[in-house]
Short mmCIF file of C-alpha atoms in Angstrom, two decimals:
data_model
loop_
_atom_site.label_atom_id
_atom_site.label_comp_id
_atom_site.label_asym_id
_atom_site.label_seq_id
_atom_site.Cartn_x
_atom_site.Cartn_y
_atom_site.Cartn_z
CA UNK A 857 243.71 148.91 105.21
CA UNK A 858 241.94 146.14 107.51
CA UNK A 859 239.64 144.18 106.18
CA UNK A 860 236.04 144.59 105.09
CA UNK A 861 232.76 143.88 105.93
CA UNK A 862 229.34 144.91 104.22
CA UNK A 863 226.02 145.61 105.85
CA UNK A 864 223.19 146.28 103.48
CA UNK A 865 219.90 147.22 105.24
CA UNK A 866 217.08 145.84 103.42
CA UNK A 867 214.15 145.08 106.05
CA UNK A 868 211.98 147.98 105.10
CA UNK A 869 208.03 146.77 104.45
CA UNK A 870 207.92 149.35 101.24
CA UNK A 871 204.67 149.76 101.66
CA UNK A 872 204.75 153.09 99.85
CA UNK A 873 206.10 151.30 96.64
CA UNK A 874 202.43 149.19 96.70
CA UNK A 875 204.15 146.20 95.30
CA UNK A 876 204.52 142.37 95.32
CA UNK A 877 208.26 142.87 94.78
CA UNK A 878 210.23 143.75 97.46
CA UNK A 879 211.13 147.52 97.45
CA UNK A 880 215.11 146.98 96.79
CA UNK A 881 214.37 144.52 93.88
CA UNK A 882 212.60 147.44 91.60
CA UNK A 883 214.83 148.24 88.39
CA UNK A 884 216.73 151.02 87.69
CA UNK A 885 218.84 151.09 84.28
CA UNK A 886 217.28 147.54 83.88
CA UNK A 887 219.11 146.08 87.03
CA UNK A 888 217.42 145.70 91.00
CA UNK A 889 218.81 148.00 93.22
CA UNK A 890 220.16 145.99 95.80
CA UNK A 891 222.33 144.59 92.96
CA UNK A 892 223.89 148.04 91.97
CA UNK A 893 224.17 148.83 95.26
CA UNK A 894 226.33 145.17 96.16
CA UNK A 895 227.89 145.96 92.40
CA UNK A 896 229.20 148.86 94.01
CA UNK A 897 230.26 147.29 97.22
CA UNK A 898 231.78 144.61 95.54
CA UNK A 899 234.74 146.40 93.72
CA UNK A 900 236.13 147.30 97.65
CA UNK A 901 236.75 143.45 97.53
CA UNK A 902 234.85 142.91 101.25
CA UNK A 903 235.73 139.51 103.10
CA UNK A 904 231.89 139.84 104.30
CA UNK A 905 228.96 141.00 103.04
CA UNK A 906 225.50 140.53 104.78
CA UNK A 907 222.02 141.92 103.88
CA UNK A 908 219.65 142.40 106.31
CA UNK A 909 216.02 141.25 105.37
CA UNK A 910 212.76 141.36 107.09
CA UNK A 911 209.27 140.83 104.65
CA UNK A 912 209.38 139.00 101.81
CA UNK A 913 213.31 137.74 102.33
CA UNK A 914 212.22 134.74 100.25
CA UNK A 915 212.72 137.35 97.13
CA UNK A 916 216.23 138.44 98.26
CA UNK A 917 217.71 135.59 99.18
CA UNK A 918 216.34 134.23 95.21
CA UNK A 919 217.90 137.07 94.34
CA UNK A 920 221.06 136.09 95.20
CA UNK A 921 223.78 134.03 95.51
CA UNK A 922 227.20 134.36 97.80
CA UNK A 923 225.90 136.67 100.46
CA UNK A 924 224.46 135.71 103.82
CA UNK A 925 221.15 137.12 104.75
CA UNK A 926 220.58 138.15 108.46
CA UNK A 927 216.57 138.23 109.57
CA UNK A 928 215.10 141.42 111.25
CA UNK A 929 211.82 140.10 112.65
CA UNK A 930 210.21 143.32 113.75
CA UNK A 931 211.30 146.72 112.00
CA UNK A 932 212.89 148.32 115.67
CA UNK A 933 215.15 150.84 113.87
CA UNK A 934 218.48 151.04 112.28
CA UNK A 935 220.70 150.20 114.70
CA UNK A 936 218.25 147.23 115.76
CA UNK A 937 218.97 146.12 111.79
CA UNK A 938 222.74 146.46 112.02
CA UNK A 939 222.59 144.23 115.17
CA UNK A 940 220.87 141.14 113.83
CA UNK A 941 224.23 141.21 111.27
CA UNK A 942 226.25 140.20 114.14
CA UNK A 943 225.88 136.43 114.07
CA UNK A 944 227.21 136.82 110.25
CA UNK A 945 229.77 138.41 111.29
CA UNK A 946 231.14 136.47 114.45
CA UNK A 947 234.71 136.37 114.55
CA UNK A 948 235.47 139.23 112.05
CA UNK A 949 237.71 142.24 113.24
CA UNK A 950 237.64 144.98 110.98
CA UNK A 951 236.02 147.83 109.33
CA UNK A 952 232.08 147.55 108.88
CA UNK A 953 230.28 149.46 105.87
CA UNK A 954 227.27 150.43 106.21
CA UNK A 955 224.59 150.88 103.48
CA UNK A 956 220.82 151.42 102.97
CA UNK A 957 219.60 148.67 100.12
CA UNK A 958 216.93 151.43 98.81
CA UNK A 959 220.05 153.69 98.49
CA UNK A 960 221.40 152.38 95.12
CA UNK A 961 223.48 154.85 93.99
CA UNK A 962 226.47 155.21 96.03
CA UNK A 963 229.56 154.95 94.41
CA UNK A 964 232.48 153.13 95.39
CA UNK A 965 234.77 155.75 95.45
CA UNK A 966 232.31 157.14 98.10
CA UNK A 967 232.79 154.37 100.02
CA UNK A 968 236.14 154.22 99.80
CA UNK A 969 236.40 157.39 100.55
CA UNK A 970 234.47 156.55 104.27
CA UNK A 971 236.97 153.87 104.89
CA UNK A 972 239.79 156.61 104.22
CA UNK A 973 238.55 158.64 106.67
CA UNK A 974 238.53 156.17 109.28
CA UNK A 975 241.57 155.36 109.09
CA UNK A 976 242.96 159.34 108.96
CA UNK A 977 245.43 159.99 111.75
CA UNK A 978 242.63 161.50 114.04
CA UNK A 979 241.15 157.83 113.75
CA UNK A 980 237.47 158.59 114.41
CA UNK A 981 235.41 155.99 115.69
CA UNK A 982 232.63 156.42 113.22
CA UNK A 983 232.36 158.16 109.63
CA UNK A 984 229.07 159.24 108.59
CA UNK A 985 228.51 160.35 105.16
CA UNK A 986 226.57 163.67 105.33
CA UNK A 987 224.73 165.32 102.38
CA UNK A 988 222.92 168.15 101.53
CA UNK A 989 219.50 167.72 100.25
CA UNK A 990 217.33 170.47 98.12
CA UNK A 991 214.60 169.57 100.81
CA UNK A 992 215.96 168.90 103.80
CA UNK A 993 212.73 168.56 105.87
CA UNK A 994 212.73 164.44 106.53
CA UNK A 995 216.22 164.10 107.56
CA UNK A 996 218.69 163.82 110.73
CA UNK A 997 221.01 166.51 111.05
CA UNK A 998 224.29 166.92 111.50
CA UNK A 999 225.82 169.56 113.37
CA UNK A 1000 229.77 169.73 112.39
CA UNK A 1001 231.25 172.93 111.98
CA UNK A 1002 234.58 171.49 111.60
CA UNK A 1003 233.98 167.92 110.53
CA UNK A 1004 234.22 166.59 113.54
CA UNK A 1005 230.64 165.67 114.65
CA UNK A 1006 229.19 167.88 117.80
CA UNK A 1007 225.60 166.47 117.61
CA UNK A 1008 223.62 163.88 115.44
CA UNK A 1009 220.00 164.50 115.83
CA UNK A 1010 216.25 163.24 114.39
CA UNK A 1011 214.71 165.90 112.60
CA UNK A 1012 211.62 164.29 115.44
CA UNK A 1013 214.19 165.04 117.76
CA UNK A 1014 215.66 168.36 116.28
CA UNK A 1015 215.36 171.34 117.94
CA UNK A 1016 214.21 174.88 115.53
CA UNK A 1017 217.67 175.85 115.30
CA UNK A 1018 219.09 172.31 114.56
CA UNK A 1019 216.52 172.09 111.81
CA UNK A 1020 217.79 175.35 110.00
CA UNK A 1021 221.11 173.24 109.93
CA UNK A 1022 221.35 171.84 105.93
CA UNK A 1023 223.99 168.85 106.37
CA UNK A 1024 221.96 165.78 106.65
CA UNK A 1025 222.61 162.23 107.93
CA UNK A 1026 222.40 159.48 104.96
CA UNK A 1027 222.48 156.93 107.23
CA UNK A 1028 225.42 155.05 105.61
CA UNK A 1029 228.74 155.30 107.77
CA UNK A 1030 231.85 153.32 108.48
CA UNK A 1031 233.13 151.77 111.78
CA UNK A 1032 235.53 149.46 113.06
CA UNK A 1033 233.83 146.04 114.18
CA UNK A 1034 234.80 146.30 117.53
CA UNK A 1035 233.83 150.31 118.13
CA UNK A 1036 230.63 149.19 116.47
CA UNK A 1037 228.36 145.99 118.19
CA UNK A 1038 229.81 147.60 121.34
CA UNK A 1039 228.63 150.47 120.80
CA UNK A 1040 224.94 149.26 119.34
CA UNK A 1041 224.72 147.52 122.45
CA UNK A 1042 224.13 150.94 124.55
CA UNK A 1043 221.65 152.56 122.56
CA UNK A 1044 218.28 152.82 123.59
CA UNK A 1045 215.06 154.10 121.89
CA UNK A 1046 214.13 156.96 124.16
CA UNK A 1047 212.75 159.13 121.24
CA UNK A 1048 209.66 160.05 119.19
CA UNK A 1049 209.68 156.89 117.11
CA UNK A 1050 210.55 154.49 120.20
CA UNK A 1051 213.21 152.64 117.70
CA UNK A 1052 216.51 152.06 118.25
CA UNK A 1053 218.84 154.73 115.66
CA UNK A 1054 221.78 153.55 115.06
CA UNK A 1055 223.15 157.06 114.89
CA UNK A 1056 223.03 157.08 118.56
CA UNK A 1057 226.20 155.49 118.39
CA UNK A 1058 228.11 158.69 117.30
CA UNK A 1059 226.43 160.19 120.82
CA UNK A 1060 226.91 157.55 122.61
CA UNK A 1061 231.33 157.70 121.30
CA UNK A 1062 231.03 161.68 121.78
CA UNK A 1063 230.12 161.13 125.50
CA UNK A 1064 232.76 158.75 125.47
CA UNK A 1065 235.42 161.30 124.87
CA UNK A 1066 235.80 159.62 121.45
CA UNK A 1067 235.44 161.85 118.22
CA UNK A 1068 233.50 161.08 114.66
CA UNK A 1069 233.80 162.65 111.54
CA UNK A 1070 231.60 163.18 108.65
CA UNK A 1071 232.31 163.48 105.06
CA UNK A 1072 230.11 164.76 102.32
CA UNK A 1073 228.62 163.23 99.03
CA UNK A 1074 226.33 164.80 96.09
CA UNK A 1075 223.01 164.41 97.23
CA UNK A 1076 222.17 162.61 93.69
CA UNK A 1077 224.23 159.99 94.95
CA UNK A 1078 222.14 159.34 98.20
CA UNK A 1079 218.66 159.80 96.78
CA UNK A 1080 216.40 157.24 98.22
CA UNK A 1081 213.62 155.38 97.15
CA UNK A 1082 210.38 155.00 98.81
CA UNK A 1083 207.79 155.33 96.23
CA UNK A 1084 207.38 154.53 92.11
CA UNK A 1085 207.84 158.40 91.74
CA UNK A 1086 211.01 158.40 93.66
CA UNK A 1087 212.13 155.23 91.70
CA UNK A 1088 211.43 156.94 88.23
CA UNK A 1089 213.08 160.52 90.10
CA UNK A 1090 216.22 158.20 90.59
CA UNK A 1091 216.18 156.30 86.91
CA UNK A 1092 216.38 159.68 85.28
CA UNK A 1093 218.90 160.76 87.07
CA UNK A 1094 220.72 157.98 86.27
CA UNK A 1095 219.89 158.29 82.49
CA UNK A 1096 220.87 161.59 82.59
CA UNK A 1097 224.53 160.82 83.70
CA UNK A 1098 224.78 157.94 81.72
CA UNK A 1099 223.56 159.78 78.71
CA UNK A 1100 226.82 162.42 79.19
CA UNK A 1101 229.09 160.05 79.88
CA UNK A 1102 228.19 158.32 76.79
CA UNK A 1103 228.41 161.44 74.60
CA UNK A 1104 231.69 162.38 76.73
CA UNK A 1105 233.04 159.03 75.43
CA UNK A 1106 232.50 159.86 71.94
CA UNK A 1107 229.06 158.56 70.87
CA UNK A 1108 226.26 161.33 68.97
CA UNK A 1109 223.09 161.36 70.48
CA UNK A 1110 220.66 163.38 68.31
CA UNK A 1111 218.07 163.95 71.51
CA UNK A 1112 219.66 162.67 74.28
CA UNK A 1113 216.74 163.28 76.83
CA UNK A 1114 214.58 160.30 74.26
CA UNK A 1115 217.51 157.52 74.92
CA UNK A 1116 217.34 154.99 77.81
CA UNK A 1117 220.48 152.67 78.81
CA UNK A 1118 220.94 149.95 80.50
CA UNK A 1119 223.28 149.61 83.31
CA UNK A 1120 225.89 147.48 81.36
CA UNK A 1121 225.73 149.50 77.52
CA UNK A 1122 229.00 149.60 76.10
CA UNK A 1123 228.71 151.85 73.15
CA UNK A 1124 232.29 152.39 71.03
CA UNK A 1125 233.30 155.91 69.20
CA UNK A 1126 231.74 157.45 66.88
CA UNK A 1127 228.23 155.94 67.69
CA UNK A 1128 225.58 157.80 66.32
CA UNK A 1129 221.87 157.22 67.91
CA UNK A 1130 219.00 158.98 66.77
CA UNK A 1131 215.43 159.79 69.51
CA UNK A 1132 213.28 156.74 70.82
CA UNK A 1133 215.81 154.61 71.33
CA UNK A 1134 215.64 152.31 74.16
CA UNK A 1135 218.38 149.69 75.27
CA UNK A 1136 217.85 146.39 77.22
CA UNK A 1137 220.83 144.94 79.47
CA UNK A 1138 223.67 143.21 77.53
CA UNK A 1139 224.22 145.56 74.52
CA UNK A 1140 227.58 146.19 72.91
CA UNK A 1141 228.17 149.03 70.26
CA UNK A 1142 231.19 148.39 68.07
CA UNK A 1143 233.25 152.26 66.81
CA UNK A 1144 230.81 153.75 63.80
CA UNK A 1145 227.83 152.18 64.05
CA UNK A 1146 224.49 153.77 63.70
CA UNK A 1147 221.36 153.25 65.67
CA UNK A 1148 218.54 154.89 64.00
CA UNK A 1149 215.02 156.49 66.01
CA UNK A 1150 212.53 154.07 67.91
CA UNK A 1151 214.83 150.94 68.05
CA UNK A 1152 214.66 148.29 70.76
CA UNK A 1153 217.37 146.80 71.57
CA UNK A 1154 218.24 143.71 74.29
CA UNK A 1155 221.40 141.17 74.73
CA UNK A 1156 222.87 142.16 71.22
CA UNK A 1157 226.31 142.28 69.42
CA UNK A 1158 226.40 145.45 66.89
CA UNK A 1159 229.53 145.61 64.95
CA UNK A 1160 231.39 148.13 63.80
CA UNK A 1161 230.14 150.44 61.18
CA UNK A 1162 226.69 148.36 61.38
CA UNK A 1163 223.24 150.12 61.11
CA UNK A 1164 220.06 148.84 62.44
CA UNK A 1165 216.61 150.84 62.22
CA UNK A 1166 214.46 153.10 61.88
CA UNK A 1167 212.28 151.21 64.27
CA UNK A 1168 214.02 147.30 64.59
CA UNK A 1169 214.32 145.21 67.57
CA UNK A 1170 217.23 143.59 68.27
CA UNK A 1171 217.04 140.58 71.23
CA UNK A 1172 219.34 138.93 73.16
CA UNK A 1173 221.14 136.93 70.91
CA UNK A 1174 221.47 138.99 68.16
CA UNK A 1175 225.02 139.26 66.63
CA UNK A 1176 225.84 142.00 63.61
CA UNK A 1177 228.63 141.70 61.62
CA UNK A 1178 230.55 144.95 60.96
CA UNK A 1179 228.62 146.86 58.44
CA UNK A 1180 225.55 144.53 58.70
CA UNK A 1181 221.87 146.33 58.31
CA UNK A 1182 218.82 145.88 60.38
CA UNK A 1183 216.13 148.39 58.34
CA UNK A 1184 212.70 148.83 59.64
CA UNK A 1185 210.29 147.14 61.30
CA UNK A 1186 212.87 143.98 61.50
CA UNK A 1187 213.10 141.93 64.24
CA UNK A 1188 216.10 139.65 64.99
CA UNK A 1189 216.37 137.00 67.98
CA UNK A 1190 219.44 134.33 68.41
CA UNK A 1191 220.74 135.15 65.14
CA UNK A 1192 224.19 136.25 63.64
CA UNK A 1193 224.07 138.25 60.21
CA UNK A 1194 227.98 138.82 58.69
CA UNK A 1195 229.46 141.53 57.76
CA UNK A 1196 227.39 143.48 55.08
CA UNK A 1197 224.41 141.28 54.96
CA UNK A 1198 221.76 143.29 55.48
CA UNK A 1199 217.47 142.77 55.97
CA UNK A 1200 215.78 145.93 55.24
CA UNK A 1201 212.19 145.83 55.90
CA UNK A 1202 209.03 143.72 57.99
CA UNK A 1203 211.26 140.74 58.13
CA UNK A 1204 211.79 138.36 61.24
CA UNK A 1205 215.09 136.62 61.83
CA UNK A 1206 215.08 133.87 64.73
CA UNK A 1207 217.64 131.14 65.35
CA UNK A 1208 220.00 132.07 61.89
CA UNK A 1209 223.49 132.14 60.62
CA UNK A 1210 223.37 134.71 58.10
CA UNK A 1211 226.45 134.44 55.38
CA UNK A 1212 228.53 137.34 54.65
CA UNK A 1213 226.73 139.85 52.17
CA UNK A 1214 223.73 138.16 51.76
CA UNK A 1215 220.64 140.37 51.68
CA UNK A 1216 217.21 138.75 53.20
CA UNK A 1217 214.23 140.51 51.10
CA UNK A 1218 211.33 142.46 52.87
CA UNK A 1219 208.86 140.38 54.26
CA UNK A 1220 211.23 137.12 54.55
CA UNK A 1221 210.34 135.03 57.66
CA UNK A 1222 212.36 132.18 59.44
CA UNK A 1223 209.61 129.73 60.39
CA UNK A 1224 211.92 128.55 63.53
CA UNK A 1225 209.58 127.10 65.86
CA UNK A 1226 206.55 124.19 65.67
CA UNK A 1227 205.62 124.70 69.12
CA UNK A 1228 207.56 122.45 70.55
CA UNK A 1229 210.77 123.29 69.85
CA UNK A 1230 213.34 125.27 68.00
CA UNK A 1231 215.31 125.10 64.57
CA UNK A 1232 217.83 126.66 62.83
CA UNK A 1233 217.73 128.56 59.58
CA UNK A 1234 221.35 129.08 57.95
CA UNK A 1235 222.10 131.10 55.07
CA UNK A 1236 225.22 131.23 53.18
CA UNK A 1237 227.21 134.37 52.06
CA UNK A 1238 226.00 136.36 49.36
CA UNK A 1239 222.15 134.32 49.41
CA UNK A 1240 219.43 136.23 48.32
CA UNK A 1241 216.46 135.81 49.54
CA UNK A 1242 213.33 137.21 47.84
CA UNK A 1243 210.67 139.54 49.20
CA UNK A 1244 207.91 137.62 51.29
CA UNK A 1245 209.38 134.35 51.47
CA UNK A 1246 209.18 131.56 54.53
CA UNK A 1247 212.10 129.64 55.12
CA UNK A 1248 210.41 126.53 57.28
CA UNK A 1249 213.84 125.67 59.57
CA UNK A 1250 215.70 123.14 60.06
CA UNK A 1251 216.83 124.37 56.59
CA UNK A 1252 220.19 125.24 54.84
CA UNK A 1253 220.37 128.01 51.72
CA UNK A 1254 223.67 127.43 49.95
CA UNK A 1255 226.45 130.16 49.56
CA UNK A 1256 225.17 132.37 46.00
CA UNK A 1257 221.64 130.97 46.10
CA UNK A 1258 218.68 132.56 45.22
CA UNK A 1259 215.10 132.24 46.34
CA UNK A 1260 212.34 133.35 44.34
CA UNK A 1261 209.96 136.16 45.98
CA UNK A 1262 207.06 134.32 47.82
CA UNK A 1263 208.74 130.96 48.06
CA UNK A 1264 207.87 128.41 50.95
CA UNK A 1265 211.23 126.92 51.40
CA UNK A 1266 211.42 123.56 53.26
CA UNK A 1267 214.26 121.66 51.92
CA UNK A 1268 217.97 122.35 51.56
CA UNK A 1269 218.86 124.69 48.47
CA UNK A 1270 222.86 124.29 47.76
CA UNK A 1271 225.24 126.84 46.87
CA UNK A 1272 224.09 128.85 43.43
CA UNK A 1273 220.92 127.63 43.14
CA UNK A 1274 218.13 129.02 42.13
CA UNK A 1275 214.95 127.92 44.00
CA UNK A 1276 211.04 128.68 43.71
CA UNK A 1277 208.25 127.17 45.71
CA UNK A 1278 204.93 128.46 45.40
CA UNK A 1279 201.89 127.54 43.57
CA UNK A 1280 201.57 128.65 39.57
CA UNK A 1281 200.36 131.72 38.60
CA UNK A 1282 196.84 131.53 36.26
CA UNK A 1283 194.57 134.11 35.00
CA UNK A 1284 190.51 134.01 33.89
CA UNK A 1285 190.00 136.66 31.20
CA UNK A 1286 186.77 138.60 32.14
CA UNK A 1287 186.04 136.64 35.08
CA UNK A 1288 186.25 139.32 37.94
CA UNK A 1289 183.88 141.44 35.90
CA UNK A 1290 181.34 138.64 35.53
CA UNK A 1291 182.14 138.47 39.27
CA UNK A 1292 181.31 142.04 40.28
CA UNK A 1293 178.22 142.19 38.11
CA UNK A 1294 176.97 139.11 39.85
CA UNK A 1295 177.01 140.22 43.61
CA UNK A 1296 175.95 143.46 42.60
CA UNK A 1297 172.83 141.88 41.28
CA UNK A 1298 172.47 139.94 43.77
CA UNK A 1299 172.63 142.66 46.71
CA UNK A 1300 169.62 144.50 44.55
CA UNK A 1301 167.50 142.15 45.69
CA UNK A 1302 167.65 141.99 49.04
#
């Protein structure tokens, strides 16, 4: 296989999308889509890989890091876009991918699969990867009865009959380097538009006496995105795989169609996880545990056997020891519990070490921050803490301790101790009567 070079196209004004961000930086699975798009790219090991930019670069090139960025100007067409790569790519001799930035969800065996093609005895000059759309009515077609292309055409440009035709043109294709920027050089933009295609180029080879092929993808895979209701058309489709693969793998998911992954989840066997449950980017599921309805879920570490909810959040940071419990309405941020310890209820757990088996009681708060800066609250194994305490960090609760319910703890505690900090308890007999009778008496008379 010759080497590789990348073209991402990524010069589009997305005006339709009615955003600050640039078009190919919108989310899907909680990552942009240029990124799963270069994600993809990036497994084929490319020598080169260039994205073409036109408005708002500025947010691309921020965007990342390791890929030169080639400047379209004026939005001429396609092939105009693939041109201004060329400086990028002076000196390479190879084979030249090319893919649409707004076009996220091409896989890489797709790719490959292009580059395979090209290089099939016949040796074509171009591949273009064809699909076939459930409305057809926007796209070029291609007219290949035997895979070998006989005519690439605008559906501008497309004739009745050609339109009837339901292969389309994705746009993406392979080429050798060479075949390619001579090739671009030729076209012109003697069509409805007045831009420059760049799958002229097929044409331009055909009259040539030099053949191109097309291969064929699902046309999930090439769904494009123009607009916020494409972009959410294209996230659940993506959830939707994602979902069986997960359930394929071996997890439960009690409603499947409620659940929303991230583009990195890595969720072990056994996994159970009820509706409403929503996961962030860096979340890892250990074999057995069990995520319970309306959870929220970001940059944590669930161990194995481990429960968290009904109705917890869980950010980045957050590190569960194998049959640790998160109950409801907890919230945990930078914070490891071991294995068994467990807070059950309207507790918040920021910047802790939380011992082995030690159980935090509902309403417990680590006071971690004096807005300025952060401290850390650690617990040893087998604490307990009572119900609506505040442990005011920096602050260390020995191994066996106990804390009294509604204690304000702000100095160490050490191992076995038992600690209580709040004010004392005293009672008025008959006062709250006196009290009552009082302000009642006193409302009368107004």
């Amino acid at each position: 296989m010759s080497e590789l070079a990348v073209i991402v196209l990524a010069a589009g004004q997305g005006t339709r999308m009615k955003s600050d961000l640039h078009k190919v930086l919108h989310p899907i699975a909680g990552r942009s889509m240029l990124l799963h798009l270069l994600d993809s790219a990036a497994a084929l090991n490319p020598k080169r890989t260039v994205v073409v930019a036109g408005a708002r670069r500025e947010q691309i090139e921020a965007a990342l890091s390791g890929v030169a960025i080639a400047v379209q100007a004026e939005q001429l067409g396609t092939g105009h876009a693939v041109l201004q790569a060329r400086e990028a790519l002076a000196g390479f001799e190879g084979d030249v991918l090319i893919l649409y930035g707004d076009v996220p969800l091409v896989r890489t065996e797709t790719m490959r699969a292009l580059l395979d093609r090209l290089h099939a005895p016949d040796a074509p000059v171009c591949v273009v990867l064809g699909f076939r759309p459930a409305d057809a009515s926007a796209y070029g077609r291609v007219i290949a009865p035997d895979g070998i292309i006989a005519k690439m055409v605008e559906f501008k440009d497309a004739s009745p009959r050609e339109r009837e035709v339901d292969l389309c043109n994705s746009g993406l294709m392979a080429a050798r380097s060479a075949d390619l920027f001579a090739l671009l050089d030729r076209i012109g933009n003697a069509n409805a538009a007045g831009e420059y295609y760049l799958p002229d180029i097929v044409m331009l080879a055909a009259a040539d006496g030099r053949a191109s092929a097309v291969i064929e993808a699902e046309a999930w895979e090439l769904a494009g995105v123009n607009s916020r209701a494409e972009l959410a058309d294209v996230e659940a489709a993506w959830q939707r795989r994602r979902r069986a693969g997960a359930m394929a793998e071996g997890a439960s998911l009690s409603a499947p169609e409620t659940i929303w992954f991230a583009f990195d989840t890595s969720i072990g066997r056994d996994v159970a996880i009820e509706p409403n449950v929503v996961f962030g980017p860096g979340v890892t599921i250990a074999d057995g545990a069990t995520i319970r309805a309306f959870s929220h879920i970001e940059g944590a570490e669930i161990g194995a056997g481990a429960e968290v909810g009904p109705f917890a959040r869980l950010r980045p940071g957050a590190v569960l020891g194998a049959k640790a419990k998160i109950g409801n309405f907890v919230e945990v941020k930078k914070t490891t519990l071991g294995a068994a310890a467990k807070a059950n209820h309207l507790s918040y757990l920021g910047d802790a070490e939380i011992g082995a088996g030690a159980n935090i009681g509902a309403g417990t708060i680590t006071c971690n921050y004096d807005g300025f800066f952060k401290y850390r609250t650690v617990i040893g194994d087998g604490a307990f803490i009572g119900s609506n305490s505040a442990l005011v960090a920096p602050v260390t609760i020995g191994a066996g301790a106990i804390v009294g319910a509604g204690s304000v703890v702000t100095a160490d505690i050490e191992p076995d101790a038992l600690a209580v900090a709040r004010g004392a308890q005293s009672a008025k007999p008959g006062w709250a009567a006196k009290f009552r009778a009082l302000m009642t008496a006193k409302k009368a008379a107004r």
